PDB file of C-alpha atoms and ligand atoms in Angstrom:
ATOM      1  CA  MET A   1      40.818  20.094  11.315  1.00  0.00           C
ATOM      2  CA  ILE A   2      43.138  22.113  13.860  1.00  0.00           C
ATOM      3  CA  TYR A   3      43.326  23.189  17.286  1.00  0.00           C
ATOM      4  CA  VAL A   4      45.153  26.318  17.429  1.00  0.00           C
ATOM      5  CA  ILE A   5      45.675  25.642  20.960  1.00  0.00           C
ATOM      6  CA  GLY A   6      47.405  27.496  23.819  1.00  0.00           C
ATOM      7  CA  ILE A   7      49.424  25.425  26.086  1.00  0.00           C
ATOM      8  CA  GLY A   8      49.648  27.485  29.428  1.00  0.00           C
ATOM      9  CA  PRO A   9      53.274  28.350  30.582  1.00  0.00           C
ATOM     10  CA  GLY A  10      54.535  25.881  31.190  1.00  0.00           C
ATOM     11  CA  CYS A  11      53.733  23.005  33.002  1.00  0.00           C
ATOM     12  CA  ARG A  12      50.607  20.128  32.563  1.00  0.00           C
ATOM     13  CA  ASP A  13      48.959  21.268  35.687  1.00  0.00           C
ATOM     14  CA  LEU A  14      48.664  24.562  33.902  1.00  0.00           C
ATOM     15  CA  MET A  15      47.092  23.357  31.003  1.00  0.00           C
ATOM     16  CA  THR A  16      43.038  23.471  30.477  1.00  0.00           C
ATOM     17  CA  GLN A  17      41.030  20.726  30.366  1.00  0.00           C
ATOM     18  CA  GLU A  18      40.154  21.502  26.936  1.00  0.00           C
ATOM     19  CA  ALA A  19      43.684  22.168  25.626  1.00  0.00           C
ATOM     20  CA  ILE A  20      44.760  18.445  26.703  1.00  0.00           C
ATOM     21  CA  SER A  21      41.647  17.152  25.261  1.00  0.00           C
ATOM     22  CA  ALA A  22      42.483  18.526  22.132  1.00  0.00           C
ATOM     23  CA  MET A  23      46.208  17.690  22.308  1.00  0.00           C
ATOM     24  CA  GLU A  24      44.998  14.188  22.555  1.00  0.00           C
ATOM     25  CA  ASP A  25      42.980  13.671  19.662  1.00  0.00           C
ATOM     26  CA  ALA A  26      45.450  15.734  17.464  1.00  0.00           C
ATOM     27  CA  GLU A  27      46.885  13.371  14.770  1.00  0.00           C
ATOM     28  CA  VAL A  28      49.955  16.053  14.233  1.00  0.00           C
ATOM     29  CA  ILE A  29      51.263  18.261  16.171  1.00  0.00           C
ATOM     30  CA  VAL A  30      53.194  22.053  14.761  1.00  0.00           C
ATOM     31  CA  GLY A  31      54.647  24.042  16.521  1.00  0.00           C
ATOM     32  CA  TYR A  32      58.219  25.924  17.768  1.00  0.00           C
ATOM     33  CA  LYS A  33      61.144  23.877  19.077  1.00  0.00           C
ATOM     34  CA  THR A  34      60.937  24.621  22.642  1.00  0.00           C
ATOM     35  CA  TYR A  35      57.119  24.214  22.887  1.00  0.00           C
ATOM     36  CA  ILE A  36      57.270  21.380  21.331  1.00  0.00           C
ATOM     37  CA  LYS A  37      59.715  20.277  24.229  1.00  0.00           C
ATOM     38  CA  LEU A  38      56.714  21.063  26.941  1.00  0.00           C
ATOM     39  CA  VAL A  39      54.657  18.474  25.461  1.00  0.00           C
ATOM     40  CA  GLU A  40      56.946  16.142  25.044  1.00  0.00           C
ATOM     41  CA  ASP A  41      54.282  13.700  26.542  1.00  0.00           C
ATOM     42  CA  PHE A  42      51.089  13.411  24.272  1.00  0.00           C
ATOM     43  CA  VAL A  43      53.511  13.328  21.236  1.00  0.00           C
ATOM     44  CA  LYS A  44      53.806   9.391  21.392  1.00  0.00           C
ATOM     45  CA  ASP A  45      53.034   8.367  18.420  1.00  0.00           C
ATOM     46  CA  LYS A  46      52.377  11.823  16.998  1.00  0.00           C
ATOM     47  CA  GLU A  47      53.594  12.832  14.311  1.00  0.00           C
ATOM     48  CA  VAL A  48      55.949  16.612  15.343  1.00  0.00           C
ATOM     49  CA  VAL A  49      55.905  19.611  12.080  1.00  0.00           C
ATOM     50  CA  GLN A  50      59.497  21.938  14.446  1.00  0.00           C
ATOM     51  CA  ASN A  51      60.840  24.991  13.180  1.00  0.00           C
ATOM     52  CA  GLY A  52      62.705  27.661  14.730  1.00  0.00           C
ATOM     53  CA  MET A  53      61.804  30.958  16.034  1.00  0.00           C
ATOM     54  CA  ARG A  54      60.486  33.751  13.559  1.00  0.00           C
ATOM     55  CA  LYS A  55      59.039  30.997  10.597  1.00  0.00           C
ATOM     56  CA  GLU A  56      55.700  31.735  11.996  1.00  0.00           C
ATOM     57  CA  VAL A  57      53.790  31.869   8.280  1.00  0.00           C
ATOM     58  CA  ASP A  58      55.846  29.045   6.679  1.00  0.00           C
ATOM     59  CA  ARG A  59      55.023  27.010  10.220  1.00  0.00           C
ATOM     60  CA  CYS A  60      50.762  28.386  10.102  1.00  0.00           C
ATOM     61  CA  GLN A  61      50.891  27.774   6.157  1.00  0.00           C
ATOM     62  CA  ASP A  62      52.605  23.433   6.602  1.00  0.00           C
ATOM     63  CA  ALA A  63      49.663  22.812   9.313  1.00  0.00           C
ATOM     64  CA  ILE A  64      47.358  24.033   6.957  1.00  0.00           C
ATOM     65  CA  ASP A  65      48.734  22.628   4.355  1.00  0.00           C
ATOM     66  CA  ILE A  66      48.819  19.190   6.750  1.00  0.00           C
ATOM     67  CA  ALA A  67      44.622  20.357   7.727  1.00  0.00           C
ATOM     68  CA  LYS A  68      43.723  19.641   3.474  1.00  0.00           C
ATOM     69  CA  THR A  69      44.546  16.227   3.901  1.00  0.00           C
ATOM     70  CA  GLY A  70      42.161  15.391   6.078  1.00  0.00           C
ATOM     71  CA  LYS A  71      43.893  15.521   9.319  1.00  0.00           C
ATOM     72  CA  LYS A  72      44.000  16.540  12.549  1.00  0.00           C
ATOM     73  CA  VAL A  73      46.475  19.146  13.031  1.00  0.00           C
ATOM     74  CA  ALA A  74      47.316  20.703  16.711  1.00  0.00           C
ATOM     75  CA  VAL A  75      49.430  24.269  16.417  1.00  0.00           C
ATOM     76  CA  ILE A  76      50.362  24.815  19.971  1.00  0.00           C
ATOM     77  CA  SER A  77      51.935  28.117  21.149  1.00  0.00           C
ATOM     78  CA  SER A  78      53.238  28.450  24.596  1.00  0.00           C
ATOM     79  CA  GLY A  79      49.991  30.630  26.994  1.00  0.00           C
ATOM     80  CA  ASP A  80      47.421  31.798  25.379  1.00  0.00           C
ATOM     81  CA  ALA A  81      47.644  31.509  21.447  1.00  0.00           C
ATOM     82  CA  GLY A  82      45.246  34.741  21.333  1.00  0.00           C
ATOM     83  CA  ILE A  83      48.375  36.444  22.584  1.00  0.00           C
ATOM     84  CA  TYR A  84      51.052  37.294  20.990  1.00  0.00           C
ATOM     85  CA  GLY A  85      50.741  33.565  19.813  1.00  0.00           C
ATOM     86  CA  MET A  86      49.442  31.788  16.665  1.00  0.00           C
ATOM     87  CA  ALA A  87      45.850  32.034  16.858  1.00  0.00           C
ATOM     88  CA  GLY A  88      45.827  35.274  15.334  1.00  0.00           C
ATOM     89  CA  LEU A  89      48.222  34.128  12.050  1.00  0.00           C
ATOM     90  CA  ILE A  90      46.580  30.826  11.394  1.00  0.00           C
ATOM     91  CA  LEU A  91      42.465  32.352  11.021  1.00  0.00           C
ATOM     92  CA  GLU A  92      44.377  35.003   8.858  1.00  0.00           C
ATOM     93  CA  LEU A  93      45.680  32.616   6.476  1.00  0.00           C
ATOM     94  CA  ILE A  94      42.761  30.766   5.843  1.00  0.00           C
ATOM     95  CA  THR A  95      40.567  33.378   5.443  1.00  0.00           C
ATOM     96  CA  LYS A  96      42.483  34.870   2.908  1.00  0.00           C
ATOM     97  CA  GLN A  97      42.896  32.258   1.062  1.00  0.00           C
ATOM     98  CA  GLU A  98      38.913  31.059   1.454  1.00  0.00           C
ATOM     99  CA  LEU A  99      39.475  27.631   3.282  1.00  0.00           C
ATOM    100  CA  ASP A 100      37.092  26.104   5.090  1.00  0.00           C
ATOM    101  CA  ILE A 101      38.845  24.084   6.850  1.00  0.00           C
ATOM    102  CA  PRO A 102      37.868  24.133  10.969  1.00  0.00           C
ATOM    103  CA  VAL A 103      39.410  25.961  12.813  1.00  0.00           C
ATOM    104  CA  LYS A 104      38.977  25.707  17.086  1.00  0.00           C
ATOM    105  CA  VAL A 105      41.299  28.238  19.038  1.00  0.00           C
ATOM    106  CA  VAL A 106      41.922  26.833  22.876  1.00  0.00           C
ATOM    107  CA  PRO A 107      42.291  28.809  24.891  1.00  0.00           C
ATOM    108  CA  GLY A 108      45.641  28.694  27.374  1.00  0.00           C
ATOM    109  CA  VAL A 109      46.495  30.490  30.888  1.00  0.00           C
ATOM    110  CA  THR A 110      49.020  33.465  29.522  1.00  0.00           C
ATOM    111  CA  ALA A 111      52.045  34.284  30.825  1.00  0.00           C
ATOM    112  CA  SER A 112      50.917  37.598  32.756  1.00  0.00           C
ATOM    113  CA  ILE A 113      48.068  35.742  34.783  1.00  0.00           C
ATOM    114  CA  GLY A 114      50.956  33.057  35.452  1.00  0.00           C
ATOM    115  CA  ALA A 115      53.424  35.387  37.078  1.00  0.00           C
ATOM    116  CA  ALA A 116      50.257  37.630  38.776  1.00  0.00           C
ATOM    117  CA  ALA A 117      48.972  34.361  40.684  1.00  0.00           C
ATOM    118  CA  VAL A 118      52.779  33.604  41.385  1.00  0.00           C
ATOM    119  CA  LEU A 119      53.291  37.562  42.928  1.00  0.00           C
ATOM    120  CA  GLY A 120      49.702  37.320  44.592  1.00  0.00           C
ATOM    121  CA  ALA A 121      47.120  39.876  42.835  1.00  0.00           C
ATOM    122  CA  PRO A 122      48.911  42.665  40.732  1.00  0.00           C
ATOM    123  CA  ILE A 123      46.082  42.837  38.147  1.00  0.00           C
ATOM    124  CA  MET A 124      43.205  43.412  40.094  1.00  0.00           C
ATOM    125  CA  HIS A 125      41.846  46.271  38.779  1.00  0.00           C
ATOM    126  CA  ASP A 126      42.504  47.837  35.189  1.00  0.00           C
ATOM    127  CA  PHE A 127      45.953  46.345  33.121  1.00  0.00           C
ATOM    128  CA  CYS A 128      47.238  45.629  29.659  1.00  0.00           C
ATOM    129  CA  HIS A 129      49.936  44.133  28.091  1.00  0.00           C
ATOM    130  CA  ILE A 130      52.132  45.798  26.016  1.00  0.00           C
ATOM    131  CA  SER A 131      54.740  43.863  23.982  1.00  0.00           C
ATOM    132  CA  LEU A 132      58.593  45.432  24.439  1.00  0.00           C
ATOM    133  CA  SER A 133      59.165  43.109  20.700  1.00  0.00           C
ATOM    134  CA  ASP A 134      59.600  45.553  17.829  1.00  0.00           C
ATOM    135  CA  LEU A 135      59.871  43.178  15.256  1.00  0.00           C
ATOM    136  CA  MET A 136      56.788  44.276  13.980  1.00  0.00           C
ATOM    137  CA  THR A 137      54.977  46.732  16.165  1.00  0.00           C
ATOM    138  CA  PRO A 138      57.225  49.725  14.966  1.00  0.00           C
ATOM    139  CA  TRP A 139      59.496  51.408  18.336  1.00  0.00           C
ATOM    140  CA  GLU A 140      57.238  53.995  18.129  1.00  0.00           C
ATOM    141  CA  VAL A 141      53.569  52.890  18.715  1.00  0.00           C
ATOM    142  CA  ILE A 142      55.322  50.923  21.594  1.00  0.00           C
ATOM    143  CA  GLU A 143      56.250  53.602  23.148  1.00  0.00           C
ATOM    144  CA  LYS A 144      53.098  55.730  22.740  1.00  0.00           C
ATOM    145  CA  ARG A 145      51.649  52.848  24.458  1.00  0.00           C
ATOM    146  CA  LEU A 146      53.524  52.923  27.228  1.00  0.00           C
ATOM    147  CA  ARG A 147      53.410  56.620  28.200  1.00  0.00           C
ATOM    148  CA  LEU A 148      49.891  56.363  28.116  1.00  0.00           C
ATOM    149  CA  ALA A 149      49.125  52.944  30.300  1.00  0.00           C
ATOM    150  CA  ALA A 150      51.132  54.978  32.402  1.00  0.00           C
ATOM    151  CA  GLU A 151      49.443  58.427  32.596  1.00  0.00           C
ATOM    152  CA  ALA A 152      46.546  56.110  32.968  1.00  0.00           C
ATOM    153  CA  ASP A 153      46.982  54.122  35.369  1.00  0.00           C
ATOM    154  CA  PHE A 154      47.058  51.044  34.026  1.00  0.00           C
ATOM    155  CA  VAL A 155      48.603  47.767  36.250  1.00  0.00           C
ATOM    156  CA  ILE A 156      50.993  47.333  32.697  1.00  0.00           C
ATOM    157  CA  CYS A 157      52.595  43.552  32.539  1.00  0.00           C
ATOM    158  CA  LEU A 158      55.144  43.492  29.604  1.00  0.00           C
ATOM    159  CA  TYR A 159      55.712  40.994  27.045  1.00  0.00           C
ATOM    160  CA  ASN A 160      59.323  40.351  25.216  1.00  0.00           C
ATOM    161  CA  PRO A 161      60.758  42.601  27.845  1.00  0.00           C
ATOM    162  CA  ARG A 162      64.776  41.286  27.361  1.00  0.00           C
ATOM    163  CA  SER A 163      66.541  39.743  24.113  1.00  0.00           C
ATOM    164  CA  LYS A 164      70.320  39.447  23.326  1.00  0.00           C
ATOM    165  CA  GLY A 165      69.467  41.957  20.508  1.00  0.00           C
ATOM    166  CA  ARG A 166      67.288  44.322  22.500  1.00  0.00           C
ATOM    167  CA  SER A 167      69.402  44.716  26.167  1.00  0.00           C
ATOM    168  CA  GLU A 168      68.125  48.141  26.401  1.00  0.00           C
ATOM    169  CA  HIS A 169      64.708  48.497  25.920  1.00  0.00           C
ATOM    170  CA  LEU A 170      63.319  47.971  29.201  1.00  0.00           C
ATOM    171  CA  ALA A 171      65.262  50.671  30.105  1.00  0.00           C
ATOM    172  CA  ASN A 172      64.054  52.757  28.441  1.00  0.00           C
ATOM    173  CA  ALA A 173      60.194  51.040  28.624  1.00  0.00           C
ATOM    174  CA  PHE A 174      60.786  52.145  32.279  1.00  0.00           C
ATOM    175  CA  LYS A 175      62.124  55.515  31.169  1.00  0.00           C
ATOM    176  CA  ILE A 176      59.562  56.982  29.634  1.00  0.00           C
ATOM    177  CA  MET A 177      56.952  55.480  31.937  1.00  0.00           C
ATOM    178  CA  GLY A 178      58.604  57.007  34.561  1.00  0.00           C
ATOM    179  CA  GLU A 179      57.296  60.197  33.920  1.00  0.00           C
ATOM    180  CA  PHE A 180      54.159  58.690  35.219  1.00  0.00           C
ATOM    181  CA  LYS A 181      54.953  56.019  37.589  1.00  0.00           C
ATOM    182  CA  ASP A 182      56.287  57.018  41.377  1.00  0.00           C
ATOM    183  CA  GLY A 183      59.549  55.238  41.794  1.00  0.00           C
ATOM    184  CA  SER A 184      58.046  53.065  44.521  1.00  0.00           C
ATOM    185  CA  THR A 185      55.690  50.884  42.536  1.00  0.00           C
ATOM    186  CA  PRO A 186      56.027  48.162  42.917  1.00  0.00           C
ATOM    187  CA  VAL A 187      57.559  44.968  40.462  1.00  0.00           C
ATOM    188  CA  GLY A 188      57.159  41.774  39.944  1.00  0.00           C
ATOM    189  CA  ILE A 189      59.020  40.103  38.195  1.00  0.00           C
ATOM    190  CA  VAL A 190      58.413  36.267  37.519  1.00  0.00           C
ATOM    191  CA  LYS A 191      61.116  34.124  35.586  1.00  0.00           C
ATOM    192  CA  ASP A 192      60.214  31.406  34.062  1.00  0.00           C
ATOM    193  CA  VAL A 193      56.492  31.124  35.360  1.00  0.00           C
ATOM    194  CA  GLY A 194      54.730  26.938  34.947  1.00  0.00           C
ATOM    195  CA  ARG A 195      58.198  25.811  35.052  1.00  0.00           C
ATOM    196  CA  GLU A 196      61.330  23.753  36.901  1.00  0.00           C
ATOM    197  CA  ASP A 197      63.604  27.260  37.156  1.00  0.00           C
ATOM    198  CA  GLN A 198      60.976  29.455  38.236  1.00  0.00           C
ATOM    199  CA  GLU A 199      61.744  32.683  39.695  1.00  0.00           C
ATOM    200  CA  LYS A 200      60.055  36.178  42.081  1.00  0.00           C
ATOM    201  CA  PHE A 201      61.142  38.640  42.121  1.00  0.00           C
ATOM    202  CA  ILE A 202      59.883  42.027  43.442  1.00  0.00           C
ATOM    203  CA  CYS A 203      61.396  45.737  43.823  1.00  0.00           C
ATOM    204  CA  THR A 204      60.283  48.596  42.928  1.00  0.00           C
ATOM    205  CA  PHE A 205      59.633  50.875  40.146  1.00  0.00           C
ATOM    206  CA  ASP A 206      62.962  53.161  41.489  1.00  0.00           C
ATOM    207  CA  THR A 207      65.253  49.551  42.140  1.00  0.00           C
ATOM    208  CA  MET A 208      64.051  46.973  39.614  1.00  0.00           C
ATOM    209  CA  ASP A 209      67.532  45.807  38.589  1.00  0.00           C
ATOM    210  CA  PHE A 210      67.221  44.951  34.098  1.00  0.00           C
ATOM    211  CA  GLU A 211      69.217  42.364  34.641  1.00  0.00           C
ATOM    212  CA  ARG A 212      67.036  39.670  36.586  1.00  0.00           C
ATOM    213  CA  VAL A 213      64.723  39.913  33.375  1.00  0.00           C
ATOM    214  CA  ASP A 214      65.558  37.138  29.949  1.00  0.00           C
ATOM    215  CA  MET A 215      63.097  36.249  27.350  1.00  0.00           C
ATOM    216  CA  THR A 216      61.128  34.077  29.474  1.00  0.00           C
ATOM    217  CA  THR A 217      59.811  37.046  32.484  1.00  0.00           C
ATOM    218  CA  MET A 218      56.920  38.531  33.142  1.00  0.00           C
ATOM    219  CA  VAL A 219      57.366  41.997  34.516  1.00  0.00           C
ATOM    220  CA  ILE A 220      53.832  43.388  35.854  1.00  0.00           C
ATOM    221  CA  ILE A 221      54.249  46.806  36.956  1.00  0.00           C
ATOM    222  CA  GLY A 222      51.758  47.836  38.916  1.00  0.00           C
ATOM    223  CA  ASN A 223      49.585  51.339  39.582  1.00  0.00           C
ATOM    224  CA  LYS A 224      48.850  53.502  42.288  1.00  0.00           C
ATOM    225  CA  SER A 225      48.123  51.875  44.325  1.00  0.00           C
ATOM    226  CA  THR A 226      50.118  48.596  44.522  1.00  0.00           C
ATOM    227  CA  TYR A 227      51.584  47.881  47.304  1.00  0.00           C
ATOM    228  CA  ILE A 228      54.337  45.085  48.798  1.00  0.00           C
ATOM    229  CA  HIS A 229      53.797  42.948  51.853  1.00  0.00           C
ATOM    230  CA  ASP A 230      56.062  40.335  52.915  1.00  0.00           C
ATOM    231  CA  ASP A 231      56.827  38.819  49.726  1.00  0.00           C
ATOM    232  CA  LEU A 232      53.397  39.558  47.614  1.00  0.00           C
ATOM    233  CA  MET A 233      52.006  41.592  45.283  1.00  0.00           C
ATOM    234  CA  ILE A 234      48.705  43.118  45.776  1.00  0.00           C
ATOM    235  CA  THR A 235      46.299  45.720  43.656  1.00  0.00           C
ATOM    236  CA  PRO A 236      43.512  46.547  45.839  1.00  0.00           C
ATOM    237  CA  ARG A 237      40.016  46.177  44.135  1.00  0.00           C
ATOM    238  CA  GLY A 238      38.541  49.033  45.968  1.00  0.00           C
ATOM    239  CA  TYR A 239      36.818  46.961  48.944  1.00  0.00           C
ATOM    240  CA  THR A 240      37.064  48.198  52.214  1.00  0.00           C
ATOM    241  CA  VAL A 241      39.015  46.313  54.492  1.00  0.00           C
TER     242      VAL A 241
HETATM  243  N1  LIG B   1      51.470  33.678  23.784  1.00  0.00           N
HETATM  244  C1  LIG B   1      52.607  33.908  25.295  1.00  0.00           C
HETATM  245  C2  LIG B   1      53.378  34.732  24.451  1.00  0.00           C
HETATM  246  C3  LIG B   1      54.102  34.963  24.066  1.00  0.00           C
HETATM  247  S1  LIG B   1      55.520  35.717  23.868  1.00  0.00           S
HETATM  248  C4  LIG B   1      51.100  33.648  26.300  1.00  0.00           C
HETATM  249  O1  LIG B   1      50.209  33.832  26.246  1.00  0.00           O
HETATM  250  O2  LIG B   1      52.278  33.695  27.953  1.00  0.00           O
HETATM  251  C5  LIG B   1      56.585  35.726  24.151  1.00  0.00           C
HETATM  252  C6  LIG B   1      56.675  36.598  26.158  1.00  0.00           C
HETATM  253  O3  LIG B   1      55.399  35.619  26.786  1.00  0.00           O
HETATM  254  C7  LIG B   1      58.215  35.845  26.545  1.00  0.00           C
HETATM  255  O4  LIG B   1      59.668  36.735  25.849  1.00  0.00           O
HETATM  256  C8  LIG B   1      57.350  35.970  27.904  1.00  0.00           C
HETATM  257  O5  LIG B   1      57.832  37.415  28.469  1.00  0.00           O
HETATM  258  C9  LIG B   1      56.264  36.148  28.551  1.00  0.00           C
HETATM  259  N2  LIG B   1      56.032  34.376  28.914  1.00  0.00           N
HETATM  260  C10 LIG B   1      56.291  33.533  28.200  1.00  0.00           C
HETATM  261  N3  LIG B   1      56.366  32.152  28.356  1.00  0.00           N
HETATM  262  C11 LIG B   1      56.132  32.407  30.343  1.00  0.00           C
HETATM  263  C12 LIG B   1      56.878  31.880  30.564  1.00  0.00           C
HETATM  264  N4  LIG B   1      56.906  30.413  30.921  1.00  0.00           N
HETATM  265  N5  LIG B   1      57.254  32.619  32.646  1.00  0.00           N
HETATM  266  C13 LIG B   1      57.567  33.668  32.001  1.00  0.00           C
HETATM  267  N6  LIG B   1      57.287  34.162  30.983  1.00  0.00           N
HETATM  268  C14 LIG B   1      56.294  34.297  30.041  1.00  0.00           C
END
């Protein structure tokens, strides 16, 4: 049995009850080092298999091999496991290998949802998720999605906005979206959602400070009706108020 668990953005309060129960029920926990740290409370006497980034296929295959022995395995992702997490990969491997192992995907609070609550209500209307990581997606595809999402006036939530190796991506992304997003469009930045050092900043498209953004940051760019009020970012749904 494999539980694919979204553990939320980083604190127990933002885990679902189903995720907590699945963590308790599992005998083995498999995950990326940083995420294992976030769920230390659950580890106790459980077996832990941890490895670094970019070892996703090995990690999932390990989990599958352990599950084949009859143990209950939890594969953990931060946020939601089905959003740039491990759920797809586990299901791809299991279906490709035609294995008969039950899999339960347990949803979690993804970073955009956690960040939106910190900012107020920025994703009240149609929004999309775009990851700026070009490790597995060609940059041209990312550019096209940014351009079309901006043209369609979606609120845009950026995942993987920045890393040491890709410091220019975010500025380039803003250049592309700038064709359609006004300079006054509100932008919300939330670092380390749900973690001890959570920080929030609200600025506009023109005054965006790329230096504030790191790899555990969520960037939310508003649509044409989004506005800032004090320290809140609000996208109207359209109610008459
Ligand atoms: N499965 C995760 C996303 C993994 S991709 C989820 O559903 O949230 C990794 C990206 O998610 C990071 O680069 C960052 O943009 C975002 N992210 C993950 N955890 C975050 C957190 N606690 N605070 C802000 N952004 C976070």
